């Protein structure tokens, strides 16, 4: 399939440090970039087809990204090592410090991705995966695959089918491909995404996350995340968080001598009254009464 990507993009404060290396494949365009970004540099990108960016160095402390131009610095998030951007999803970037970076861009025709995924997972699962943004920091084997592909982009040594198979492996390793038995509409979070949310919650001392932060953790827009989260869990993101915080409060009430006011402060409630009201809402009793009942029982 003859293909050349269509993308609107504009950057300020970013310069190449080496010529871009391109290779056109069957329905794919691979490009290896080496560049330097100045403090305050910015970028805007919008493509008609899905694309993948893989960074060979960690830029998360220097580059923030957002899908809304007005989000800086409020709801922006760090740039991950690998990012899958669905077709038609805009991306803005902002750099806070001067740094050099190198990354691999993979531009893929929508039909080419469908042709690769559909025989194995079905067209519904393939379409669901293509609609779902992905951002990961721990590359694992994907970094090795990307390095091999850069070699073939820079100095082709094998048949094009080898480079195309590397792209296919990167796609399969990066995209969140739902199980065939899952909802074909793609309107549910995967178990891997739920695990990411649980891990982030467990790592926060107060267990508080904004909906925007939760959406960024699983690589979805805030509005889309709220909808699929409710479909997956039966709860809104804030209800889910509240119940998990109350679970932690119950453990603290049983396993220590902390005062209810101290537990409220530890878990980010405004005061003891706030925790008491929320606790009664979820459990049906006040924290003090619940602890006395469990201790005497």
Tab-separated table of N, CA and C in Angstrom, residues 76-163:
chain	number	residue	atom	x	y	z
A	76	UNK	N	-1.879	19.062	32.208
A	76	UNK	CA	-0.874	18.413	31.375
A	76	UNK	C	-0.256	17.261	32.141
A	77	UNK	N	0.506	16.423	31.440
A	77	UNK	CA	1.125	15.251	32.053
A	77	UNK	C	2.502	15.050	31.437
A	78	UNK	N	3.394	14.323	32.119
A	78	UNK	CA	4.733	14.107	31.572
A	78	UNK	C	4.691	13.275	30.288
A	79	UNK	N	5.590	13.579	29.376
A	79	UNK	CA	5.736	12.779	28.161
A	79	UNK	C	6.311	11.417	28.525
A	80	UNK	N	5.630	10.360	28.139
A	80	UNK	CA	6.099	9.002	28.408
A	80	UNK	C	7.097	8.567	27.350
A	81	UNK	N	7.781	7.455	27.621
A	81	UNK	CA	8.783	6.939	26.683
A	81	UNK	C	8.138	6.456	25.380
A	82	UNK	N	6.912	5.939	25.459
A	82	UNK	CA	6.198	5.496	24.252
A	82	UNK	C	4.772	6.017	24.306
A	83	UNK	N	4.315	6.582	23.207
A	83	UNK	CA	2.984	7.180	23.136
A	83	UNK	C	2.307	6.728	21.851
A	84	UNK	N	1.094	6.193	21.972
A	84	UNK	CA	0.275	5.888	20.799
A	84	UNK	C	-0.826	6.929	20.731
A	85	UNK	N	-0.917	7.644	19.603
A	85	UNK	CA	-1.904	8.698	19.416
A	85	UNK	C	-2.888	8.255	18.332
A	86	UNK	N	-4.160	8.041	18.671
A	86	UNK	CA	-5.140	7.643	17.653
A	86	UNK	C	-5.321	8.720	16.582
A	87	UNK	N	-5.870	8.317	15.470
A	87	UNK	CA	-6.128	9.250	14.374
A	87	UNK	C	-7.027	10.386	14.849
A	88	UNK	N	-6.666	11.608	14.454
A	88	UNK	CA	-7.505	12.762	14.747
A	88	UNK	C	-7.410	13.310	16.152
A	89	UNK	N	-6.488	12.796	16.965
A	89	UNK	CA	-6.330	13.287	18.338
A	89	UNK	C	-5.193	14.307	18.361
A	90	UNK	N	-5.449	15.554	18.749
A	90	UNK	CA	-4.391	16.575	18.763
A	90	UNK	C	-3.476	16.381	19.966
A	91	UNK	N	-2.242	16.859	19.814
A	91	UNK	CA	-1.263	16.749	20.894
A	91	UNK	C	-0.453	18.038	20.951
A	92	UNK	N	-0.376	18.621	22.151
A	92	UNK	CA	0.465	19.784	22.392
A	92	UNK	C	1.602	19.381	23.321
A	93	UNK	N	2.782	19.952	23.104
A	93	UNK	CA	3.928	19.675	23.973
A	93	UNK	C	4.528	20.987	24.466
A	94	UNK	N	5.157	20.919	25.659
A	94	UNK	CA	5.818	22.085	26.234
A	94	UNK	C	7.062	21.624	26.971
A	95	UNK	N	8.212	22.239	26.673
A	95	UNK	CA	9.481	21.860	27.301
A	95	UNK	C	9.858	22.852	28.392
A	96	UNK	N	10.311	22.326	29.530
A	96	UNK	CA	10.669	23.188	30.659
A	96	UNK	C	12.170	23.430	30.763
A	97	UNK	N	12.977	22.647	30.015
A	97	UNK	CA	14.431	22.784	30.115
A	97	UNK	C	15.070	22.379	28.793
A	98	UNK	N	16.241	22.908	28.527
A	98	UNK	CA	16.977	22.535	27.323
A	98	UNK	C	17.452	21.087	27.445
A	99	UNK	N	17.254	20.311	26.390
A	99	UNK	CA	17.687	18.908	26.403
A	99	UNK	C	17.754	18.383	24.982
A	100	UNK	N	18.550	17.343	24.811
A	100	UNK	CA	18.613	16.638	23.529
A	100	UNK	C	17.819	15.340	23.632
A	101	UNK	N	17.248	14.935	22.527
A	101	UNK	CA	16.458	13.717	22.534
A	101	UNK	C	16.500	13.060	21.163
A	102	UNK	N	16.165	11.794	21.147
A	102	UNK	CA	16.003	11.072	19.883
A	102	UNK	C	14.756	10.213	20.009
A	103	UNK	N	13.998	10.133	18.937
A	103	UNK	CA	12.798	9.297	18.986
A	103	UNK	C	12.446	8.760	17.611
A	104	UNK	N	11.696	7.675	17.628
A	104	UNK	CA	11.220	7.019	16.419
A	104	UNK	C	9.742	7.342	16.256
A	105	UNK	N	9.381	7.851	15.096
A	105	UNK	CA	7.982	8.117	14.766
A	105	UNK	C	7.494	7.053	13.789
A	106	UNK	N	6.358	6.460	14.091
A	106	UNK	CA	5.736	5.494	13.195
A	106	UNK	C	4.372	6.016	12.785
A	107	UNK	N	4.227	6.361	11.517
A	107	UNK	CA	2.958	6.808	10.969
A	107	UNK	C	2.343	5.623	10.229
A	108	UNK	N	1.085	5.303	10.550
A	108	UNK	CA	0.483	4.075	10.035
A	108	UNK	C	-0.890	4.359	9.435
A	109	UNK	N	-1.100	3.902	8.223
A	109	UNK	CA	-2.424	4.037	7.623
A	109	UNK	C	-3.414	3.200	8.427
A	110	UNK	N	-4.592	3.759	8.673
A	110	UNK	CA	-5.603	3.053	9.476
A	110	UNK	C	-5.892	1.666	8.919
A	111	UNK	N	-6.027	1.566	7.600
A	111	UNK	CA	-6.344	0.268	6.996
A	111	UNK	C	-5.202	-0.727	7.175
A	112	UNK	N	-3.972	-0.216	7.209
A	112	UNK	CA	-2.821	-1.111	7.376
A	112	UNK	C	-2.821	-1.715	8.773
A	113	UNK	N	-3.146	-0.916	9.791
A	113	UNK	CA	-3.207	-1.430	11.155
A	113	UNK	C	-4.337	-2.440	11.279
A	114	UNK	N	-5.486	-2.144	10.674
A	114	UNK	CA	-6.605	-3.085	10.694
A	114	UNK	C	-6.220	-4.391	10.019
A	115	UNK	N	-5.510	-4.305	8.908
A	115	UNK	CA	-5.109	-5.507	8.178
A	115	UNK	C	-4.144	-6.360	8.988
A	116	UNK	N	-3.362	-5.708	9.831
A	116	UNK	CA	-2.422	-6.443	10.662
A	116	UNK	C	-3.113	-7.099	11.858
A	117	UNK	N	-4.020	-6.363	12.529
A	117	UNK	CA	-4.616	-6.857	13.763
A	117	UNK	C	-5.833	-7.757	13.561
A	118	UNK	N	-6.680	-7.431	12.596
A	118	UNK	CA	-7.977	-8.103	12.471
A	118	UNK	C	-7.911	-9.620	12.351
A	119	UNK	N	-6.998	-10.201	11.556
A	119	UNK	CA	-6.984	-11.669	11.440
A	119	UNK	C	-6.770	-12.380	12.768
A	120	UNK	N	-6.100	-11.740	13.705
A	120	UNK	CA	-5.802	-12.380	14.990
A	120	UNK	C	-6.812	-12.049	16.074
A	121	UNK	N	-7.305	-10.811	16.113
A	121	UNK	CA	-8.159	-10.399	17.232
A	121	UNK	C	-9.576	-10.039	16.814
A	122	UNK	N	-9.845	-9.961	15.497
A	122	UNK	CA	-11.159	-9.559	15.032
A	122	UNK	C	-11.238	-8.062	14.798
A	123	UNK	N	-12.134	-7.665	13.912
A	123	UNK	CA	-12.199	-6.255	13.528
A	123	UNK	C	-12.689	-5.365	14.660
A	124	UNK	N	-13.616	-5.864	15.496
A	124	UNK	CA	-14.137	-5.034	16.592
A	124	UNK	C	-13.047	-4.740	17.608
A	125	UNK	N	-12.287	-5.766	17.990
A	125	UNK	CA	-11.207	-5.560	18.955
A	125	UNK	C	-10.123	-4.670	18.369
A	126	UNK	N	-9.842	-4.853	17.070
A	126	UNK	CA	-8.828	-4.026	16.423
A	126	UNK	C	-9.246	-2.557	16.414
A	127	UNK	N	-10.503	-2.295	16.081
A	127	UNK	CA	-10.989	-0.911	16.059
A	127	UNK	C	-10.978	-0.306	17.458
A	128	UNK	N	-11.343	-1.112	18.470
A	128	UNK	CA	-11.326	-0.608	19.844
A	128	UNK	C	-9.912	-0.237	20.264
A	129	UNK	N	-8.939	-1.074	19.918
A	129	UNK	CA	-7.544	-0.799	20.263
A	129	UNK	C	-7.038	0.453	19.561
A	130	UNK	N	-7.422	0.648	18.311
A	130	UNK	CA	-6.964	1.813	17.562
A	130	UNK	C	-7.547	3.118	18.086
A	131	UNK	N	-8.702	3.049	18.745
A	131	UNK	CA	-9.330	4.264	19.288
A	131	UNK	C	-8.778	4.646	20.650
A	132	UNK	N	-8.048	3.744	21.296
A	132	UNK	CA	-7.648	3.947	22.685
A	132	UNK	C	-6.207	4.468	22.768
A	133	UNK	N	-5.985	5.705	23.266
A	133	UNK	CA	-4.612	6.211	23.420
A	133	UNK	C	-3.835	5.362	24.429
A	134	UNK	N	-2.524	5.305	24.255
A	134	UNK	CA	-1.661	4.554	25.168
A	134	UNK	C	-0.427	5.394	25.463
A	135	UNK	N	-0.021	5.435	26.720
A	135	UNK	CA	1.216	6.096	27.132
A	135	UNK	C	1.890	5.207	28.171
A	136	UNK	N	3.123	4.756	27.895
A	136	UNK	CA	3.832	3.911	28.845
A	136	UNK	C	5.243	4.459	29.054
A	137	UNK	N	5.737	4.302	30.272
A	137	UNK	CA	7.071	4.776	30.615
A	137	UNK	C	8.093	3.632	30.582
A	138	UNK	N	7.676	2.445	30.981
A	138	UNK	CA	8.567	1.282	31.002
A	138	UNK	C	8.458	0.556	29.668
A	139	UNK	N	9.455	0.719	28.796
A	139	UNK	CA	9.368	0.194	27.437
A	139	UNK	C	9.582	-1.311	27.357
A	140	UNK	N	10.463	-1.850	28.178
A	140	UNK	CA	10.750	-3.272	28.091
A	140	UNK	C	11.263	-3.646	26.710
A	141	UNK	N	10.684	-4.718	26.149
A	141	UNK	CA	11.138	-5.230	24.856
A	141	UNK	C	10.853	-4.269	23.711
A	142	UNK	N	9.907	-3.344	23.900
A	142	UNK	CA	9.581	-2.400	22.825
A	142	UNK	C	10.795	-1.557	22.459
A	143	UNK	N	11.623	-1.221	23.437
A	143	UNK	CA	12.820	-0.429	23.145
A	143	UNK	C	13.785	-1.210	22.254
A	144	UNK	N	13.918	-2.506	22.511
A	144	UNK	CA	14.783	-3.341	21.668
A	144	UNK	C	14.257	-3.402	20.244
A	145	UNK	N	12.945	-3.609	20.100
A	145	UNK	CA	12.331	-3.651	18.774
A	145	UNK	C	12.519	-2.319	18.047
A	146	UNK	N	12.337	-1.219	18.781
A	146	UNK	CA	12.492	0.105	18.171
A	146	UNK	C	13.932	0.333	17.727
A	147	UNK	N	14.897	-0.124	18.520
A	147	UNK	CA	16.298	0.018	18.131
A	147	UNK	C	16.626	-0.756	16.875
A	148	UNK	N	16.084	-1.968	16.755
A	148	UNK	CA	16.291	-2.764	15.540
A	148	UNK	C	15.663	-2.078	14.327
A	149	UNK	N	14.496	-1.470	14.546
A	149	UNK	CA	13.823	-0.785	13.439
A	149	UNK	C	14.605	0.455	13.014
A	150	UNK	N	15.178	1.192	13.966
A	150	UNK	CA	15.994	2.355	13.616
A	150	UNK	C	17.167	1.933	12.740
A	151	UNK	N	17.774	0.788	13.053
A	151	UNK	CA	18.877	0.290	12.220
A	151	UNK	C	18.422	0.071	10.788
A	152	UNK	N	17.215	-0.485	10.633
A	152	UNK	CA	16.701	-0.756	9.287
A	152	UNK	C	16.238	0.512	8.583
A	153	UNK	N	15.821	1.498	9.355
A	153	UNK	CA	15.451	2.783	8.758
A	153	UNK	C	16.702	3.528	8.311
A	154	UNK	N	17.734	3.483	9.149
A	154	UNK	CA	18.958	4.234	8.868
A	154	UNK	C	19.780	3.599	7.747
A	155	UNK	N	19.964	2.296	7.810
A	155	UNK	CA	20.755	1.573	6.814
A	155	UNK	C	20.084	0.235	6.518
A	156	UNK	N	19.116	0.232	5.603
A	156	UNK	CA	18.386	-1.007	5.302
A	156	UNK	C	19.337	-2.129	4.887
A	157	UNK	N	19.163	-3.291	5.519
A	157	UNK	CA	20.029	-4.433	5.223
A	157	UNK	C	19.247	-5.684	4.871
A	158	UNK	N	17.926	-5.653	5.111
A	158	UNK	CA	17.097	-6.835	4.869
A	158	UNK	C	15.867	-6.443	4.060
A	159	UNK	N	15.114	-7.448	3.651
A	159	UNK	CA	13.870	-7.206	2.915
A	159	UNK	C	12.931	-6.353	3.764
A	160	UNK	N	12.090	-5.564	3.104
A	160	UNK	CA	11.178	-4.666	3.809
A	160	UNK	C	10.259	-5.414	4.768
A	161	UNK	N	9.994	-6.682	4.479
A	161	UNK	CA	9.082	-7.440	5.346
A	161	UNK	C	9.650	-7.550	6.769
A	162	UNK	N	10.965	-7.510	6.910
A	162	UNK	CA	11.585	-7.567	8.233
A	162	UNK	C	11.246	-6.299	9.024
A	163	UNK	N	11.416	-5.128	8.416
A	163	UNK	CA	11.084	-3.871	9.091
A	163	UNK	C	9.591	-3.796	9.394
